[in-house]
């Protein structure tokens, strides 16, 4: 990957930071984006969309099974305390966000100018106010935490019961949420998994964010969870983790609710099996 200024991921340190004033580092038409990066944005329009890179970002890029944030950027003066832009204001509408596949550590905000906004106000060096869609952020956070709750419930119940058991990957998209596991999980386990999930949600377990070195994982007996070092930036030695206190710890770059009860009612939908693996799908109730 090319060397470039990395985008500071503000949401990694404060998931309740819904607005952020920052500086534009670059802006270009979507058609000028590298082919590899264009492939990340299936719904983007080469004729209408632009790509903005900022010094910091409050937008969570799609990844780790979590959808990207959406929202707006609007020009901001140094001491401007105005309200964030909304759907009817001139602004840059952020429609999709991904990590750059060419320039390591940069975040690509793809969107378009709406309601009379123009490129002239969004030049490199300009200040902008970022504002995410808070309702969607909260929904995605509920689904993401619920996925970890489900993963913890299945592990605690079945790790010693299922041959070759391991947690694999997960999708926390609201219309297709599921966790995948190595090993064949029989449908008979569904009621017990549901009961364990219910217990974890009801207990309002604290969900804490921390940053661990590889040695921290080893000391906690979680060497199996040490991420690949490619996830670290230059000079970094700590991985971001989410701890569901009393259940599990996961390396995770996503956003979460503060306690498990805030996931809301979490329902195990079905268990499917294929080629030695099992998928447990789930949903959460409307807030």
PDB file of C-alpha atoms in Angstrom:
ATOM      1  CA  UNK A   1       0.000   0.000   0.000  1.00  0.00           C
ATOM      2  CA  UNK A   2       1.064   3.582  -0.587  1.00  0.00           C
ATOM      3  CA  UNK A   3       2.204   5.750   2.307  1.00  0.00           C
ATOM      4  CA  UNK A   4      -0.150   8.637   3.133  1.00  0.00           C
ATOM      5  CA  UNK A   5      -1.478  10.541   6.115  1.00  0.00           C
ATOM      6  CA  UNK A   6      -3.696   8.184   8.089  1.00  0.00           C
ATOM      7  CA  UNK A   7      -7.174   9.316   9.059  1.00  0.00           C
ATOM      8  CA  UNK A   8      -7.666   9.573  12.829  1.00  0.00           C
ATOM      9  CA  UNK A   9     -10.632   7.349  13.720  1.00  0.00           C
ATOM     10  CA  UNK A  10     -12.371   9.538  16.295  1.00  0.00           C
ATOM     11  CA  UNK A  11     -15.217   7.056  16.814  1.00  0.00           C
ATOM     12  CA  UNK A  12     -12.680   4.495  18.062  1.00  0.00           C
ATOM     13  CA  UNK A  13     -12.188   6.640  21.143  1.00  0.00           C
ATOM     14  CA  UNK A  14     -15.666   8.136  21.574  1.00  0.00           C
ATOM     15  CA  UNK A  15     -18.593   6.362  19.915  1.00  0.00           C
ATOM     16  CA  UNK A  16     -20.942   9.099  21.164  1.00  0.00           C
ATOM     17  CA  UNK A  17     -19.145  11.760  19.170  1.00  0.00           C
ATOM     18  CA  UNK A  18     -21.765  12.399  16.513  1.00  0.00           C
ATOM     19  CA  UNK A  19     -20.346  15.704  15.213  1.00  0.00           C
ATOM     20  CA  UNK A  20     -16.763  16.603  14.445  1.00  0.00           C
ATOM     21  CA  UNK A  21     -15.021  19.632  12.965  1.00  0.00           C
ATOM     22  CA  UNK A  22     -12.075  18.601  10.826  1.00  0.00           C
ATOM     23  CA  UNK A  23     -10.017  19.533   7.783  1.00  0.00           C
ATOM     24  CA  UNK A  24     -10.291  18.236   4.251  1.00  0.00           C
ATOM     25  CA  UNK A  25      -7.070  16.611   3.038  1.00  0.00           C
ATOM     26  CA  UNK A  26      -8.230  15.752  -0.469  1.00  0.00           C
ATOM     27  CA  UNK A  27     -11.284  15.662  -2.715  1.00  0.00           C
ATOM     28  CA  UNK A  28     -11.687  14.179  -6.174  1.00  0.00           C
ATOM     29  CA  UNK A  29     -14.400  12.900  -8.506  1.00  0.00           C
ATOM     30  CA  UNK A  30     -15.306   9.262  -7.962  1.00  0.00           C
ATOM     31  CA  UNK A  31     -14.205   8.597 -11.556  1.00  0.00           C
ATOM     32  CA  UNK A  32     -10.645   9.620 -10.570  1.00  0.00           C
ATOM     33  CA  UNK A  33     -10.483   7.043  -7.758  1.00  0.00           C
ATOM     34  CA  UNK A  34      -8.198   4.050  -8.228  1.00  0.00           C
ATOM     35  CA  UNK A  35      -9.938   1.061  -9.787  1.00  0.00           C
ATOM     36  CA  UNK A  36      -9.303  -1.041  -6.687  1.00  0.00           C
ATOM     37  CA  UNK A  37     -11.051   1.537  -4.507  1.00  0.00           C
ATOM     38  CA  UNK A  38     -13.898   2.053  -6.963  1.00  0.00           C
ATOM     39  CA  UNK A  39     -14.687  -1.629  -6.542  1.00  0.00           C
ATOM     40  CA  UNK A  40     -15.441  -1.020  -2.848  1.00  0.00           C
ATOM     41  CA  UNK A  41     -18.419   1.198  -3.667  1.00  0.00           C
ATOM     42  CA  UNK A  42     -20.924  -0.801  -5.698  1.00  0.00           C
ATOM     43  CA  UNK A  43     -23.666   1.847  -5.613  1.00  0.00           C
ATOM     44  CA  UNK A  44     -21.543   4.915  -6.352  1.00  0.00           C
ATOM     45  CA  UNK A  45     -22.135   7.029  -9.449  1.00  0.00           C
ATOM     46  CA  UNK A  46     -18.996   8.038 -11.435  1.00  0.00           C
ATOM     47  CA  UNK A  47     -20.908  11.032 -12.792  1.00  0.00           C
ATOM     48  CA  UNK A  48     -22.375  12.392  -9.533  1.00  0.00           C
ATOM     49  CA  UNK A  49     -20.193  11.295  -6.632  1.00  0.00           C
ATOM     50  CA  UNK A  50     -16.980  12.658  -5.138  1.00  0.00           C
ATOM     51  CA  UNK A  51     -14.533  11.187  -2.628  1.00  0.00           C
ATOM     52  CA  UNK A  52     -13.465  13.210   0.422  1.00  0.00           C
ATOM     53  CA  UNK A  53     -10.571  12.371   2.753  1.00  0.00           C
ATOM     54  CA  UNK A  54     -10.392  14.290   6.049  1.00  0.00           C
ATOM     55  CA  UNK A  55      -7.792  14.589   8.790  1.00  0.00           C
ATOM     56  CA  UNK A  56     -10.113  12.930  11.311  1.00  0.00           C
ATOM     57  CA  UNK A  57     -13.465  11.227  10.931  1.00  0.00           C
ATOM     58  CA  UNK A  58     -16.525  10.509  13.034  1.00  0.00           C
ATOM     59  CA  UNK A  59     -17.847   8.176  10.303  1.00  0.00           C
ATOM     60  CA  UNK A  60     -17.446   4.446  10.865  1.00  0.00           C
ATOM     61  CA  UNK A  61     -16.304   2.800   7.594  1.00  0.00           C
ATOM     62  CA  UNK A  62     -18.019  -0.394   6.540  1.00  0.00           C
ATOM     63  CA  UNK A  63     -16.047  -3.309   7.938  1.00  0.00           C
ATOM     64  CA  UNK A  64     -15.968  -5.902  10.682  1.00  0.00           C
ATOM     65  CA  UNK A  65     -19.496  -6.869   9.696  1.00  0.00           C
ATOM     66  CA  UNK A  66     -20.863  -3.383  10.449  1.00  0.00           C
ATOM     67  CA  UNK A  67     -22.395  -1.079   7.804  1.00  0.00           C
ATOM     68  CA  UNK A  68     -20.856   2.336   7.267  1.00  0.00           C
ATOM     69  CA  UNK A  69     -22.262   5.462   8.825  1.00  0.00           C
ATOM     70  CA  UNK A  70     -24.077   7.967   6.678  1.00  0.00           C
ATOM     71  CA  UNK A  71     -24.535  11.693   7.190  1.00  0.00           C
ATOM     72  CA  UNK A  72     -23.339  15.098   6.038  1.00  0.00           C
ATOM     73  CA  UNK A  73     -20.367  17.422   5.837  1.00  0.00           C
ATOM     74  CA  UNK A  74     -20.925  21.165   5.723  1.00  0.00           C
ATOM     75  CA  UNK A  75     -18.428  24.044   5.561  1.00  0.00           C
ATOM     76  CA  UNK A  76     -17.440  25.228   9.045  1.00  0.00           C
ATOM     77  CA  UNK A  77     -15.686  28.344  10.285  1.00  0.00           C
ATOM     78  CA  UNK A  78     -13.055  27.987  13.013  1.00  0.00           C
ATOM     79  CA  UNK A  79     -15.458  29.087  15.770  1.00  0.00           C
ATOM     80  CA  UNK A  80     -18.756  28.153  14.120  1.00  0.00           C
ATOM     81  CA  UNK A  81     -21.173  26.701  16.680  1.00  0.00           C
ATOM     82  CA  UNK A  82     -24.111  26.256  14.324  1.00  0.00           C
ATOM     83  CA  UNK A  83     -26.254  23.134  14.229  1.00  0.00           C
ATOM     84  CA  UNK A  84     -25.152  20.273  11.952  1.00  0.00           C
ATOM     85  CA  UNK A  85     -26.439  20.205   8.408  1.00  0.00           C
ATOM     86  CA  UNK A  86     -29.620  18.323   7.698  1.00  0.00           C
ATOM     87  CA  UNK A  87     -31.344  16.878   4.633  1.00  0.00           C
ATOM     88  CA  UNK A  88     -32.513  20.309   3.404  1.00  0.00           C
ATOM     89  CA  UNK A  89     -29.215  22.212   3.861  1.00  0.00           C
ATOM     90  CA  UNK A  90     -26.482  22.744   1.258  1.00  0.00           C
ATOM     91  CA  UNK A  91     -23.955  20.047   2.107  1.00  0.00           C
ATOM     92  CA  UNK A  92     -21.878  17.096   1.023  1.00  0.00           C
ATOM     93  CA  UNK A  93     -24.076  14.057   1.653  1.00  0.00           C
ATOM     94  CA  UNK A  94     -21.960  11.106   2.799  1.00  0.00           C
ATOM     95  CA  UNK A  95     -23.570   7.978   1.390  1.00  0.00           C
ATOM     96  CA  UNK A  96     -20.890   5.331   1.966  1.00  0.00           C
ATOM     97  CA  UNK A  97     -17.555   5.097   3.825  1.00  0.00           C
ATOM     98  CA  UNK A  98     -14.746   2.568   3.436  1.00  0.00           C
ATOM     99  CA  UNK A  99     -11.090   2.165   4.354  1.00  0.00           C
ATOM    100  CA  UNK A 100      -8.806   3.003   1.449  1.00  0.00           C
ATOM    101  CA  UNK A 101      -7.423  -0.148  -0.192  1.00  0.00           C
ATOM    102  CA  UNK A 102      -4.461   1.717  -1.716  1.00  0.00           C
ATOM    103  CA  UNK A 103      -3.398   4.339   0.831  1.00  0.00           C
ATOM    104  CA  UNK A 104      -3.003   2.584   4.167  1.00  0.00           C
ATOM    105  CA  UNK A 105      -5.088   4.043   6.958  1.00  0.00           C
ATOM    106  CA  UNK A 106      -7.054   6.613   4.979  1.00  0.00           C
ATOM    107  CA  UNK A 107     -10.850   6.733   5.121  1.00  0.00           C
ATOM    108  CA  UNK A 108     -12.805   7.390   1.935  1.00  0.00           C
ATOM    109  CA  UNK A 109     -16.096   9.282   2.288  1.00  0.00           C
ATOM    110  CA  UNK A 110     -18.127   8.877  -0.901  1.00  0.00           C
ATOM    111  CA  UNK A 111     -21.108  11.089  -1.581  1.00  0.00           C
ATOM    112  CA  UNK A 112     -22.454  14.026  -3.523  1.00  0.00           C
ATOM    113  CA  UNK A 113     -23.207  17.720  -3.232  1.00  0.00           C
ATOM    114  CA  UNK A 114     -26.870  18.417  -2.443  1.00  0.00           C
ATOM    115  CA  UNK A 115     -29.189  21.403  -2.091  1.00  0.00           C
ATOM    116  CA  UNK A 116     -26.967  23.856  -3.924  1.00  0.00           C
ATOM    117  CA  UNK A 117     -23.629  22.911  -2.337  1.00  0.00           C
ATOM    118  CA  UNK A 118     -20.632  23.073  -4.657  1.00  0.00           C
ATOM    119  CA  UNK A 119     -17.082  21.818  -4.932  1.00  0.00           C
ATOM    120  CA  UNK A 120     -15.679  25.313  -4.343  1.00  0.00           C
ATOM    121  CA  UNK A 121     -16.426  25.159  -0.602  1.00  0.00           C
ATOM    122  CA  UNK A 122     -14.769  21.745  -0.138  1.00  0.00           C
ATOM    123  CA  UNK A 123     -11.177  22.285  -1.192  1.00  0.00           C
ATOM    124  CA  UNK A 124      -8.131  20.751   0.590  1.00  0.00           C
ATOM    125  CA  UNK A 125      -7.432  22.715   3.763  1.00  0.00           C
ATOM    126  CA  UNK A 126     -11.075  23.731   4.221  1.00  0.00           C
ATOM    127  CA  UNK A 127     -12.793  23.110   7.536  1.00  0.00           C
ATOM    128  CA  UNK A 128     -15.945  21.015   7.536  1.00  0.00           C
ATOM    129  CA  UNK A 129     -18.398  19.908  10.192  1.00  0.00           C
ATOM    130  CA  UNK A 130     -19.138  16.190  10.006  1.00  0.00           C
ATOM    131  CA  UNK A 131     -22.499  14.974  11.305  1.00  0.00           C
ATOM    132  CA  UNK A 132     -23.579  11.346  11.213  1.00  0.00           C
ATOM    133  CA  UNK A 133     -27.085   9.904  11.076  1.00  0.00           C
ATOM    134  CA  UNK A 134     -27.413   9.192  14.803  1.00  0.00           C
ATOM    135  CA  UNK A 135     -30.443   6.925  14.488  1.00  0.00           C
ATOM    136  CA  UNK A 136     -28.606   4.601  12.113  1.00  0.00           C
ATOM    137  CA  UNK A 137     -25.442   4.663  14.247  1.00  0.00           C
ATOM    138  CA  UNK A 138     -27.426   3.568  17.297  1.00  0.00           C
ATOM    139  CA  UNK A 139     -29.161   0.809  15.335  1.00  0.00           C
ATOM    140  CA  UNK A 140     -25.845  -0.501  13.996  1.00  0.00           C
ATOM    141  CA  UNK A 141     -24.324  -0.339  17.490  1.00  0.00           C
ATOM    142  CA  UNK A 142     -27.204  -2.371  18.922  1.00  0.00           C
ATOM    143  CA  UNK A 143     -26.842  -5.023  16.224  1.00  0.00           C
ATOM    144  CA  UNK A 144     -23.048  -5.168  16.607  1.00  0.00           C
ATOM    145  CA  UNK A 145     -23.145  -5.609  20.364  1.00  0.00           C
ATOM    146  CA  UNK A 146     -25.959  -8.168  20.054  1.00  0.00           C
ATOM    147  CA  UNK A 147     -23.765 -10.146  17.659  1.00  0.00           C
ATOM    148  CA  UNK A 148     -21.010 -10.303  20.255  1.00  0.00           C
ATOM    149  CA  UNK A 149     -23.549 -11.308  22.899  1.00  0.00           C
ATOM    150  CA  UNK A 150     -24.709 -14.149  20.649  1.00  0.00           C
ATOM    151  CA  UNK A 151     -21.120 -15.207  19.935  1.00  0.00           C
ATOM    152  CA  UNK A 152     -20.339 -15.272  23.649  1.00  0.00           C
ATOM    153  CA  UNK A 153     -23.486 -17.259  24.425  1.00  0.00           C
ATOM    154  CA  UNK A 154     -22.699 -19.903  21.798  1.00  0.00           C
ATOM    155  CA  UNK A 155     -19.060 -20.193  22.875  1.00  0.00           C
ATOM    156  CA  UNK A 156     -19.873 -20.592  26.557  1.00  0.00           C
ATOM    157  CA  UNK A 157     -22.518 -23.211  25.823  1.00  0.00           C
ATOM    158  CA  UNK A 158     -20.901 -25.224  23.063  1.00  0.00           C
ATOM    159  CA  UNK A 159     -17.132 -24.806  23.033  1.00  0.00           C
ATOM    160  CA  UNK A 160     -16.727 -28.122  24.860  1.00  0.00           C
ATOM    161  CA  UNK A 161     -19.677 -29.779  23.110  1.00  0.00           C
ATOM    162  CA  UNK A 162     -18.896 -29.247  19.423  1.00  0.00           C
ATOM    163  CA  UNK A 163     -15.857 -30.889  17.828  1.00  0.00           C
ATOM    164  CA  UNK A 164     -13.474 -28.353  16.322  1.00  0.00           C
ATOM    165  CA  UNK A 165     -15.549 -25.424  17.596  1.00  0.00           C
ATOM    166  CA  UNK A 166     -14.394 -21.887  16.884  1.00  0.00           C
ATOM    167  CA  UNK A 167     -15.911 -18.493  16.140  1.00  0.00           C
ATOM    168  CA  UNK A 168     -15.324 -17.448  12.538  1.00  0.00           C
ATOM    169  CA  UNK A 169     -16.974 -14.245  11.322  1.00  0.00           C
ATOM    170  CA  UNK A 170     -20.167 -12.261  11.670  1.00  0.00           C
ATOM    171  CA  UNK A 171     -22.454  -9.894   9.802  1.00  0.00           C
ATOM    172  CA  UNK A 172     -24.193  -7.207  11.839  1.00  0.00           C
ATOM    173  CA  UNK A 173     -26.238  -5.750   8.979  1.00  0.00           C
ATOM    174  CA  UNK A 174     -29.832  -5.296  10.200  1.00  0.00           C
ATOM    175  CA  UNK A 175     -31.352  -7.232   7.299  1.00  0.00           C
ATOM    176  CA  UNK A 176     -28.837 -10.087   7.388  1.00  0.00           C
ATOM    177  CA  UNK A 177     -27.346 -10.447  10.859  1.00  0.00           C
ATOM    178  CA  UNK A 178     -25.613 -13.696  11.749  1.00  0.00           C
ATOM    179  CA  UNK A 179     -22.599 -15.284  13.433  1.00  0.00           C
ATOM    180  CA  UNK A 180     -20.646 -18.147  11.886  1.00  0.00           C
ATOM    181  CA  UNK A 181     -18.895 -20.945  13.751  1.00  0.00           C
ATOM    182  CA  UNK A 182     -16.604 -23.835  12.947  1.00  0.00           C
ATOM    183  CA  UNK A 183     -18.372 -27.087  13.776  1.00  0.00           C
ATOM    184  CA  UNK A 184     -21.887 -28.415  13.337  1.00  0.00           C
ATOM    185  CA  UNK A 185     -24.422 -26.952  15.771  1.00  0.00           C
ATOM    186  CA  UNK A 186     -27.600 -29.020  15.934  1.00  0.00           C
ATOM    187  CA  UNK A 187     -30.923 -27.180  15.911  1.00  0.00           C
ATOM    188  CA  UNK A 188     -31.720 -28.685  19.304  1.00  0.00           C
ATOM    189  CA  UNK A 189     -29.396 -26.077  20.846  1.00  0.00           C
ATOM    190  CA  UNK A 190     -31.465 -23.119  19.698  1.00  0.00           C
ATOM    191  CA  UNK A 191     -33.631 -22.821  22.884  1.00  0.00           C
ATOM    192  CA  UNK A 192     -30.560 -22.932  25.130  1.00  0.00           C
ATOM    193  CA  UNK A 193     -28.701 -20.400  23.004  1.00  0.00           C
ATOM    194  CA  UNK A 194     -31.746 -18.117  23.132  1.00  0.00           C
ATOM    195  CA  UNK A 195     -31.965 -18.448  26.904  1.00  0.00           C
ATOM    196  CA  UNK A 196     -28.280 -17.611  27.351  1.00  0.00           C
ATOM    197  CA  UNK A 197     -28.629 -14.588  25.062  1.00  0.00           C
ATOM    198  CA  UNK A 198     -31.668 -13.469  27.077  1.00  0.00           C
ATOM    199  CA  UNK A 199     -29.679 -13.818  30.292  1.00  0.00           C
ATOM    200  CA  UNK A 200     -26.779 -11.727  28.986  1.00  0.00           C
ATOM    201  CA  UNK A 201     -29.095  -8.998  27.709  1.00  0.00           C
ATOM    202  CA  UNK A 202     -31.138  -8.902  30.914  1.00  0.00           C
ATOM    203  CA  UNK A 203     -28.016  -8.643  33.101  1.00  0.00           C
ATOM    204  CA  UNK A 204     -27.104  -5.294  31.510  1.00  0.00           C
ATOM    205  CA  UNK A 205     -23.458  -6.310  31.294  1.00  0.00           C
ATOM    206  CA  UNK A 206     -21.063  -3.416  30.856  1.00  0.00           C
ATOM    207  CA  UNK A 207     -19.557  -3.047  27.382  1.00  0.00           C
ATOM    208  CA  UNK A 208     -16.108  -1.492  27.614  1.00  0.00           C
ATOM    209  CA  UNK A 209     -13.601  -0.366  24.977  1.00  0.00           C
ATOM    210  CA  UNK A 210      -9.899  -0.871  25.624  1.00  0.00           C
ATOM    211  CA  UNK A 211      -6.612  -1.075  23.706  1.00  0.00           C
ATOM    212  CA  UNK A 212      -4.439  -4.171  24.164  1.00  0.00           C
ATOM    213  CA  UNK A 213      -0.979  -5.244  23.116  1.00  0.00           C
ATOM    214  CA  UNK A 214      -0.379  -8.806  21.965  1.00  0.00           C
ATOM    215  CA  UNK A 215       1.023  -9.468  25.440  1.00  0.00           C
ATOM    216  CA  UNK A 216      -2.251  -8.311  27.025  1.00  0.00           C
ATOM    217  CA  UNK A 217      -4.077 -11.000  25.024  1.00  0.00           C
ATOM    218  CA  UNK A 218      -1.603 -13.616  26.224  1.00  0.00           C
ATOM    219  CA  UNK A 219      -1.935 -12.568  29.861  1.00  0.00           C
ATOM    220  CA  UNK A 220      -5.728 -12.895  29.580  1.00  0.00           C
ATOM    221  CA  UNK A 221      -5.401 -16.391  28.092  1.00  0.00           C
ATOM    222  CA  UNK A 222      -6.770 -15.120  24.771  1.00  0.00           C
ATOM    223  CA  UNK A 223      -3.775 -15.682  22.539  1.00  0.00           C
ATOM    224  CA  UNK A 224      -6.141 -17.204  19.926  1.00  0.00           C
ATOM    225  CA  UNK A 225      -7.661 -13.735  19.446  1.00  0.00           C
ATOM    226  CA  UNK A 226      -4.469 -11.776  18.678  1.00  0.00           C
ATOM    227  CA  UNK A 227      -5.162  -9.953  15.384  1.00  0.00           C
ATOM    228  CA  UNK A 228      -2.731  -9.859  12.494  1.00  0.00           C
ATOM    229  CA  UNK A 229      -0.155  -7.095  12.912  1.00  0.00           C
ATOM    230  CA  UNK A 230      -1.299  -5.585   9.593  1.00  0.00           C
ATOM    231  CA  UNK A 231      -4.198  -4.060  11.554  1.00  0.00           C
ATOM    232  CA  UNK A 232      -1.709  -1.824  13.369  1.00  0.00           C
ATOM    233  CA  UNK A 233      -0.621   1.515  11.982  1.00  0.00           C
ATOM    234  CA  UNK A 234       2.986   2.745  11.866  1.00  0.00           C
ATOM    235  CA  UNK A 235       4.354   2.958  15.398  1.00  0.00           C
ATOM    236  CA  UNK A 236       1.242   1.401  16.946  1.00  0.00           C
ATOM    237  CA  UNK A 237       1.366  -1.647  19.202  1.00  0.00           C
ATOM    238  CA  UNK A 238      -2.179  -1.843  20.593  1.00  0.00           C
ATOM    239  CA  UNK A 239      -5.317  -3.373  19.165  1.00  0.00           C
ATOM    240  CA  UNK A 240      -8.786  -2.056  19.969  1.00  0.00           C
ATOM    241  CA  UNK A 241     -10.923  -4.534  21.922  1.00  0.00           C
ATOM    242  CA  UNK A 242     -14.502  -4.615  23.166  1.00  0.00           C
ATOM    243  CA  UNK A 243     -15.098  -6.305  26.514  1.00  0.00           C
ATOM    244  CA  UNK A 244     -18.522  -7.573  27.495  1.00  0.00           C
ATOM    245  CA  UNK A 245     -17.747  -7.753  31.192  1.00  0.00           C
ATOM    246  CA  UNK A 246     -18.648 -11.185  32.516  1.00  0.00           C
ATOM    247  CA  UNK A 247     -18.840 -12.787  29.081  1.00  0.00           C
ATOM    248  CA  UNK A 248     -16.177 -12.293  26.389  1.00  0.00           C
ATOM    249  CA  UNK A 249     -13.521 -10.003  24.939  1.00  0.00           C
ATOM    250  CA  UNK A 250     -13.193  -9.462  21.196  1.00  0.00           C
ATOM    251  CA  UNK A 251     -10.743  -7.506  19.031  1.00  0.00           C
ATOM    252  CA  UNK A 252     -13.141  -5.100  17.345  1.00  0.00           C
ATOM    253  CA  UNK A 253     -13.142  -1.759  15.545  1.00  0.00           C
ATOM    254  CA  UNK A 254     -16.910  -1.276  15.600  1.00  0.00           C
ATOM    255  CA  UNK A 255     -19.306   0.835  17.621  1.00  0.00           C
ATOM    256  CA  UNK A 256     -21.313  -0.489  20.554  1.00  0.00           C
ATOM    257  CA  UNK A 257     -23.921   0.318  23.156  1.00  0.00           C
ATOM    258  CA  UNK A 258     -22.803   0.835  26.768  1.00  0.00           C
ATOM    259  CA  UNK A 259     -24.598  -2.138  28.331  1.00  0.00           C
ATOM    260  CA  UNK A 260     -26.059  -5.323  26.880  1.00  0.00           C
ATOM    261  CA  UNK A 261     -29.654  -4.459  27.806  1.00  0.00           C
ATOM    262  CA  UNK A 262     -29.456  -1.579  25.321  1.00  0.00           C
ATOM    263  CA  UNK A 263     -29.302  -4.145  22.512  1.00  0.00           C
ATOM    264  CA  UNK A 264     -32.996  -4.654  23.116  1.00  0.00           C
ATOM    265  CA  UNK A 265     -34.781  -7.966  22.686  1.00  0.00           C
ATOM    266  CA  UNK A 266     -32.420 -10.175  20.686  1.00  0.00           C
ATOM    267  CA  UNK A 267     -33.950 -13.141  18.887  1.00  0.00           C
ATOM    268  CA  UNK A 268     -32.106 -16.191  17.563  1.00  0.00           C
ATOM    269  CA  UNK A 269     -33.821 -16.825  14.233  1.00  0.00           C
ATOM    270  CA  UNK A 270     -32.362 -20.094  12.961  1.00  0.00           C
ATOM    271  CA  UNK A 271     -29.306 -22.328  12.817  1.00  0.00           C
ATOM    272  CA  UNK A 272     -28.074 -23.532   9.433  1.00  0.00           C
ATOM    273  CA  UNK A 273     -25.194 -25.900   8.682  1.00  0.00           C
ATOM    274  CA  UNK A 274     -22.991 -26.344   5.622  1.00  0.00           C
ATOM    275  CA  UNK A 275     -19.565 -27.880   4.942  1.00  0.00           C
ATOM    276  CA  UNK A 276     -18.620 -28.289   8.596  1.00  0.00           C
ATOM    277  CA  UNK A 277     -19.700 -24.793   9.588  1.00  0.00           C
ATOM    278  CA  UNK A 278     -22.791 -23.356  11.272  1.00  0.00           C
ATOM    279  CA  UNK A 279     -24.502 -20.013  10.891  1.00  0.00           C
ATOM    280  CA  UNK A 280     -26.727 -18.632  13.644  1.00  0.00           C
ATOM    281  CA  UNK A 281     -28.875 -15.749  12.441  1.00  0.00           C
ATOM    282  CA  UNK A 282     -30.404 -13.168  14.741  1.00  0.00           C
ATOM    283  CA  UNK A 283     -32.300  -9.903  14.892  1.00  0.00           C
ATOM    284  CA  UNK A 284     -33.015  -7.214  17.456  1.00  0.00           C
ATOM    285  CA  UNK A 285     -36.365  -5.619  18.197  1.00  0.00           C
ATOM    286  CA  UNK A 286     -37.151  -2.052  17.178  1.00  0.00           C
ATOM    287  CA  UNK A 287     -36.087   0.460  19.806  1.00  0.00           C
TER     288      UNK A 287
END
